[in-house]
JSON list of C-alpha atoms in Angstrom, two decimals:
[
{"chain": "S", "resi": 18, "resn": "MET", "atom": "CA", "xyz": [0.03, -95.76, -80.37]},
{"chain": "S", "resi": 19, "resn": "ASP", "atom": "CA", "xyz": [3.66, -96.66, -80.57]},
{"chain": "S", "resi": 20, "resn": "HIS", "atom": "CA", "xyz": [4.56, -100.27, -80.77]},
{"chain": "S", "resi": 21, "resn": "ASP", "atom": "CA", "xyz": [8.38, -100.00, -80.90]},
{"chain": "S", "resi": 22, "resn": "GLN", "atom": "CA", "xyz": [10.54, -99.34, -78.13]},
{"chain": "S", "resi": 23, "resn": "THR", "atom": "CA", "xyz": [12.07, -96.01, -79.24]},
{"chain": "S", "resi": 24, "resn": "ASN", "atom": "CA", "xyz": [8.52, -94.33, -79.73]},
{"chain": "S", "resi": 25, "resn": "ARG", "atom": "CA", "xyz": [9.53, -93.38, -83.36]},
{"chain": "S", "resi": 26, "resn": "PRO", "atom": "CA", "xyz": [6.09, -92.70, -84.63]},
{"chain": "S", "resi": 27, "resn": "THR", "atom": "CA", "xyz": [5.30, -90.22, -81.82]},
{"chain": "S", "resi": 28, "resn": "LYS", "atom": "CA", "xyz": [8.73, -88.68, -82.11]},
{"chain": "S", "resi": 29, "resn": "ASN", "atom": "CA", "xyz": [8.22, -88.21, -85.85]},
{"chain": "S", "resi": 30, "resn": "ILE", "atom": "CA", "xyz": [4.55, -86.62, -85.36]},
{"chain": "S", "resi": 31, "resn": "ILE", "atom": "CA", "xyz": [6.13, -84.16, -82.70]},
{"chain": "S", "resi": 32, "resn": "ALA", "atom": "CA", "xyz": [9.08, -83.23, -84.95]},
{"chain": "S", "resi": 33, "resn": "ALA", "atom": "CA", "xyz": [6.75, -82.62, -87.92]},
{"chain": "S", "resi": 34, "resn": "ALA", "atom": "CA", "xyz": [4.33, -80.65, -85.88]},
{"chain": "S", "resi": 35, "resn": "LYS", "atom": "CA", "xyz": [6.94, -78.29, -84.52]},
{"chain": "S", "resi": 36, "resn": "LEU", "atom": "CA", "xyz": [8.67, -77.87, -87.94]},
{"chain": "S", "resi": 37, "resn": "ASN", "atom": "CA", "xyz": [5.27, -76.88, -89.42]},
{"chain": "S", "resi": 38, "resn": "GLY", "atom": "CA", "xyz": [4.10, -74.62, -86.59]},
{"chain": "S", "resi": 39, "resn": "VAL", "atom": "CA", "xyz": [1.17, -76.87, -85.66]},
{"chain": "S", "resi": 40, "resn": "GLU", "atom": "CA", "xyz": [-0.51, -75.57, -82.47]},
{"chain": "S", "resi": 41, "resn": "ARG", "atom": "CA", "xyz": [-2.62, -78.60, -81.53]},
{"chain": "S", "resi": 42, "resn": "VAL", "atom": "CA", "xyz": [-2.26, -82.39, -81.85]},
{"chain": "S", "resi": 43, "resn": "VAL", "atom": "CA", "xyz": [-5.05, -84.88, -80.94]},
{"chain": "S", "resi": 44, "resn": "GLU", "atom": "CA", "xyz": [-3.54, -88.35, -80.37]},
{"chain": "S", "resi": 45, "resn": "THR", "atom": "CA", "xyz": [-5.02, -91.65, -79.39]},
{"chain": "S", "resi": 46, "resn": "SER", "atom": "CA", "xyz": [-4.01, -94.59, -77.25]},
{"chain": "S", "resi": 47, "resn": "LEU", "atom": "CA", "xyz": [-5.93, -97.30, -75.43]},
{"chain": "S", "resi": 48, "resn": "LEU", "atom": "CA", "xyz": [-7.60, -97.23, -72.07]},
{"chain": "S", "resi": 49, "resn": "GLY", "atom": "CA", "xyz": [-5.21, -98.66, -69.56]},
{"chain": "S", "resi": 50, "resn": "LEU", "atom": "CA", "xyz": [-2.18, -96.39, -70.39]},
{"chain": "S", "resi": 51, "resn": "TYR", "atom": "CA", "xyz": [-1.95, -95.48, -66.68]},
{"chain": "S", "resi": 52, "resn": "ASN", "atom": "CA", "xyz": [-3.12, -98.68, -65.32]},
{"chain": "S", "resi": 53, "resn": "GLU", "atom": "CA", "xyz": [-6.50, -96.91, -64.56]},
{"chain": "S", "resi": 54, "resn": "VAL", "atom": "CA", "xyz": [-8.65, -99.95, -65.52]},
{"chain": "S", "resi": 55, "resn": "PRO", "atom": "CA", "xyz": [-9.28, -102.03, -62.47]},
{"chain": "S", "resi": 56, "resn": "GLY", "atom": "CA", "xyz": [-10.44, -105.71, -62.03]},
{"chain": "S", "resi": 57, "resn": "GLU", "atom": "CA", "xyz": [-10.92, -108.59, -64.43]},
{"chain": "S", "resi": 58, "resn": "PHE", "atom": "CA", "xyz": [-11.49, -106.30, -67.47]},
{"chain": "S", "resi": 59, "resn": "GLY", "atom": "CA", "xyz": [-8.24, -104.28, -66.59]},
{"chain": "S", "resi": 60, "resn": "ASP", "atom": "CA", "xyz": [-6.26, -107.45, -66.53]},
{"chain": "S", "resi": 61, "resn": "TRP", "atom": "CA", "xyz": [-7.81, -108.77, -69.83]},
{"chain": "S", "resi": 62, "resn": "ASN", "atom": "CA", "xyz": [-7.26, -105.35, -71.46]},
{"chain": "S", "resi": 63, "resn": "ARG", "atom": "CA", "xyz": [-3.58, -105.43, -70.45]},
{"chain": "S", "resi": 64, "resn": "ASP", "atom": "CA", "xyz": [-3.12, -108.93, -71.74]},
{"chain": "S", "resi": 65, "resn": "TYR", "atom": "CA", "xyz": [-4.92, -108.49, -75.03]},
{"chain": "S", "resi": 66, "resn": "GLY", "atom": "CA", "xyz": [-4.78, -104.89, -75.85]},
{"chain": "S", "resi": 67, "resn": "GLY", "atom": "CA", "xyz": [-1.34, -104.05, -74.80]},
{"chain": "S", "resi": 68, "resn": "THR", "atom": "CA", "xyz": [-0.40, -100.53, -73.72]},
{"chain": "S", "resi": 69, "resn": "ASP", "atom": "CA", "xyz": [1.58, -97.54, -74.90]},
{"chain": "S", "resi": 70, "resn": "ARG", "atom": "CA", "xyz": [3.37, -95.79, -72.04]},
{"chain": "S", "resi": 71, "resn": "SER", "atom": "CA", "xyz": [5.17, -93.41, -74.27]},
{"chain": "S", "resi": 72, "resn": "THR", "atom": "CA", "xyz": [5.28, -89.77, -73.53]},
{"chain": "S", "resi": 73, "resn": "ALA", "atom": "CA", "xyz": [5.60, -86.73, -75.57]},
{"chain": "S", "resi": 74, "resn": "GLY", "atom": "CA", "xyz": [7.68, -84.65, -73.31]},
{"chain": "S", "resi": 75, "resn": "GLY", "atom": "CA", "xyz": [9.09, -81.32, -74.50]},
{"chain": "S", "resi": 76, "resn": "VAL", "atom": "CA", "xyz": [6.31, -80.32, -76.93]},
{"chain": "S", "resi": 77, "resn": "CYS", "atom": "CA", "xyz": [5.68, -76.86, -77.79]},
{"chain": "S", "resi": 78, "resn": "PHE", "atom": "CA", "xyz": [1.97, -77.09, -78.68]},
{"chain": "S", "resi": 79, "resn": "ASN", "atom": "CA", "xyz": [-1.17, -78.20, -77.01]},
{"chain": "S", "resi": 80, "resn": "LEU", "atom": "CA", "xyz": [-1.39, -82.14, -76.76]},
{"chain": "S", "resi": 81, "resn": "TYR", "atom": "CA", "xyz": [-4.77, -83.84, -76.65]},
{"chain": "S", "resi": 82, "resn": "PRO", "atom": "CA", "xyz": [-4.21, -87.38, -75.65]},
{"chain": "S", "resi": 83, "resn": "LEU", "atom": "CA", "xyz": [-7.44, -89.43, -75.83]},
{"chain": "S", "resi": 84, "resn": "ARG", "atom": "CA", "xyz": [-7.52, -92.80, -74.30]},
{"chain": "S", "resi": 85, "resn": "LEU", "atom": "CA", "xyz": [-10.14, -94.84, -76.05]},
{"chain": "S", "resi": 86, "resn": "PRO", "atom": "CA", "xyz": [-12.16, -97.84, -75.13]},
{"chain": "S", "resi": 87, "resn": "TRP", "atom": "CA", "xyz": [-12.68, -100.94, -77.19]},
{"chain": "S", "resi": 88, "resn": "LEU", "atom": "CA", "xyz": [-14.89, -99.33, -80.00]},
{"chain": "S", "resi": 89, "resn": "ASN", "atom": "CA", "xyz": [-18.29, -100.33, -81.40]},
{"chain": "S", "resi": 90, "resn": "ASP", "atom": "CA", "xyz": [-20.44, -99.25, -84.07]},
{"chain": "S", "resi": 91, "resn": "ARG", "atom": "CA", "xyz": [-23.60, -98.48, -81.98]},
{"chain": "S", "resi": 92, "resn": "PRO", "atom": "CA", "xyz": [-25.54, -95.43, -83.30]},
{"chain": "S", "resi": 93, "resn": "GLU", "atom": "CA", "xyz": [-25.27, -93.42, -80.20]},
{"chain": "S", "resi": 94, "resn": "VAL", "atom": "CA", "xyz": [-23.33, -90.66, -78.37]},
{"chain": "S", "resi": 95, "resn": "ASN", "atom": "CA", "xyz": [-22.99, -91.68, -74.70]},
{"chain": "S", "resi": 96, "resn": "TYR", "atom": "CA", "xyz": [-19.76, -91.30, -72.73]},
{"chain": "S", "resi": 97, "resn": "THR", "atom": "CA", "xyz": [-18.14, -90.17, -69.61]},
{"chain": "S", "resi": 98, "resn": "LEU", "atom": "CA", "xyz": [-14.81, -88.21, -69.79]},
{"chain": "S", "resi": 99, "resn": "THR", "atom": "CA", "xyz": [-12.17, -89.27, -67.20]},
{"chain": "S", "resi": 100, "resn": "HIS", "atom": "CA", "xyz": [-8.74, -87.50, -66.68]},
{"chain": "S", "resi": 101, "resn": "ARG", "atom": "CA", "xyz": [-5.42, -88.95, -66.26]},
{"chain": "S", "resi": 102, "resn": "HIS", "atom": "CA", "xyz": [-5.56, -89.85, -62.64]},
{"chain": "S", "resi": 103, "resn": "ASP", "atom": "CA", "xyz": [-9.12, -90.94, -62.65]},
{"chain": "S", "resi": 104, "resn": "GLN", "atom": "CA", "xyz": [-10.38, -94.55, -62.94]},
{"chain": "S", "resi": 105, "resn": "PHE", "atom": "CA", "xyz": [-11.58, -95.21, -66.37]},
{"chain": "S", "resi": 106, "resn": "VAL", "atom": "CA", "xyz": [-15.53, -95.65, -66.74]},
{"chain": "S", "resi": 107, "resn": "GLY", "atom": "CA", "xyz": [-16.83, -98.39, -68.90]},
{"chain": "S", "resi": 108, "resn": "VAL", "atom": "CA", "xyz": [-14.92, -100.94, -71.10]},
{"chain": "S", "resi": 109, "resn": "SER", "atom": "CA", "xyz": [-16.40, -99.88, -74.57]},
{"chain": "S", "resi": 110, "resn": "GLY", "atom": "CA", "xyz": [-17.67, -96.86, -76.42]},
{"chain": "S", "resi": 111, "resn": "SER", "atom": "CA", "xyz": [-19.05, -95.85, -79.75]},
{"chain": "S", "resi": 112, "resn": "ARG", "atom": "CA", "xyz": [-17.23, -94.36, -82.69]},
{"chain": "S", "resi": 113, "resn": "ARG", "atom": "CA", "xyz": [-19.80, -91.59, -82.84]},
{"chain": "S", "resi": 114, "resn": "SER", "atom": "CA", "xyz": [-18.91, -90.75, -79.16]},
{"chain": "S", "resi": 115, "resn": "ILE", "atom": "CA", "xyz": [-15.13, -90.55, -79.82]},
{"chain": "S", "resi": 116, "resn": "ALA", "atom": "CA", "xyz": [-15.99, -88.20, -82.90]},
{"chain": "S", "resi": 117, "resn": "ASP", "atom": "CA", "xyz": [-18.11, -86.08, -80.72]},
{"chain": "S", "resi": 118, "resn": "VAL", "atom": "CA", "xyz": [-15.26, -85.56, -78.26]},
{"chain": "S", "resi": 119, "resn": "VAL", "atom": "CA", "xyz": [-12.88, -84.62, -81.17]},
{"chain": "S", "resi": 120, "resn": "CYS", "atom": "CA", "xyz": [-15.47, -82.07, -82.57]},
{"chain": "S", "resi": 121, "resn": "ARG", "atom": "CA", "xyz": [-15.90, -80.63, -78.97]},
{"chain": "S", "resi": 122, "resn": "ILE", "atom": "CA", "xyz": [-11.97, -80.28, -78.84]},
{"chain": "S", "resi": 123, "resn": "ILE", "atom": "CA", "xyz": [-12.05, -78.56, -82.22]},
{"chain": "S", "resi": 124, "resn": "ALA", "atom": "CA", "xyz": [-14.93, -76.20, -81.10]},
{"chain": "S", "resi": 125, "resn": "ASP", "atom": "CA", "xyz": [-13.29, -75.56, -77.69]},
{"chain": "S", "resi": 126, "resn": "PRO", "atom": "CA", "xyz": [-9.47, -75.79, -77.63]},
{"chain": "S", "resi": 127, "resn": "SER", "atom": "CA", "xyz": [-9.39, -75.53, -73.90]},
{"chain": "S", "resi": 128, "resn": "LEU", "atom": "CA", "xyz": [-11.23, -79.07, -73.45]},
{"chain": "S", "resi": 129, "resn": "GLY", "atom": "CA", "xyz": [-8.65, -81.71, -72.61]},
{"chain": "S", "resi": 130, "resn": "ALA", "atom": "CA", "xyz": [-5.63, -79.46, -73.58]},
{"chain": "S", "resi": 131, "resn": "ASN", "atom": "CA", "xyz": [-2.42, -81.10, -72.21]},
{"chain": "S", "resi": 132, "resn": "ASP", "atom": "CA", "xyz": [-4.61, -83.48, -70.20]},
{"chain": "S", "resi": 133, "resn": "SER", "atom": "CA", "xyz": [-5.43, -87.10, -71.03]},
{"chain": "S", "resi": 134, "resn": "LEU", "atom": "CA", "xyz": [-9.03, -87.71, -71.56]},
{"chain": "S", "resi": 135, "resn": "GLY", "atom": "CA", "xyz": [-10.54, -91.26, -71.09]},
{"chain": "S", "resi": 136, "resn": "ILE", "atom": "CA", "xyz": [-13.64, -91.77, -73.08]},
{"chain": "S", "resi": 137, "resn": "GLY", "atom": "CA", "xyz": [-15.96, -94.69, -72.14]},
{"chain": "S", "resi": 138, "resn": "ASP", "atom": "CA", "xyz": [-19.55, -95.55, -72.15]},
{"chain": "S", "resi": 139, "resn": "PRO", "atom": "CA", "xyz": [-20.91, -95.73, -68.64]},
{"chain": "S", "resi": 140, "resn": "THR", "atom": "CA", "xyz": [-23.48, -98.25, -69.47]},
{"chain": "S", "resi": 141, "resn": "THR", "atom": "CA", "xyz": [-20.65, -100.72, -70.12]},
{"chain": "S", "resi": 142, "resn": "GLU", "atom": "CA", "xyz": [-19.07, -100.10, -66.52]},
{"chain": "S", "resi": 143, "resn": "GLY", "atom": "CA", "xyz": [-18.44, -103.51, -64.81]},
{"chain": "S", "resi": 144, "resn": "ALA", "atom": "CA", "xyz": [-18.30, -105.67, -68.10]},
{"chain": "S", "resi": 145, "resn": "THR", "atom": "CA", "xyz": [-15.52, -108.15, -68.12]},
{"chain": "S", "resi": 146, "resn": "ARG", "atom": "CA", "xyz": [-15.01, -107.88, -71.86]},
{"chain": "S", "resi": 147, "resn": "PRO", "atom": "CA", "xyz": [-15.81, -105.26, -74.58]},
{"chain": "S", "resi": 148, "resn": "VAL", "atom": "CA", "xyz": [-19.42, -104.58, -75.31]},
{"chain": "S", "resi": 149, "resn": "TYR", "atom": "CA", "xyz": [-20.07, -104.47, -78.96]}
]
């Protein structure tokens, strides 16, 4: 997630990927990137988590943006995937769930290609703060 106004980190990654013939880049950001998190938690997330509204326009490879919830160390794989224009589901998710999505993308390059996948634990839906 870029924290500078010029999106320098993202631009450097894209330039390096093009230079080295990389075909796929998986990147992460926080939920709320598209203001898809409603209610009290959405307000809290915007205030405390910040958002990265950068784009990676003009890329010549498949980009896999993953919008992550607030993470926990629960020993479970339980998530709902949402897309760019969908409302985000849940407020938290396990690191194991995120790893599962990344492994699925590696196994099936069509999953999430040039989309924007939100990953959240549906059992945390409606919570007003992260569920650890």
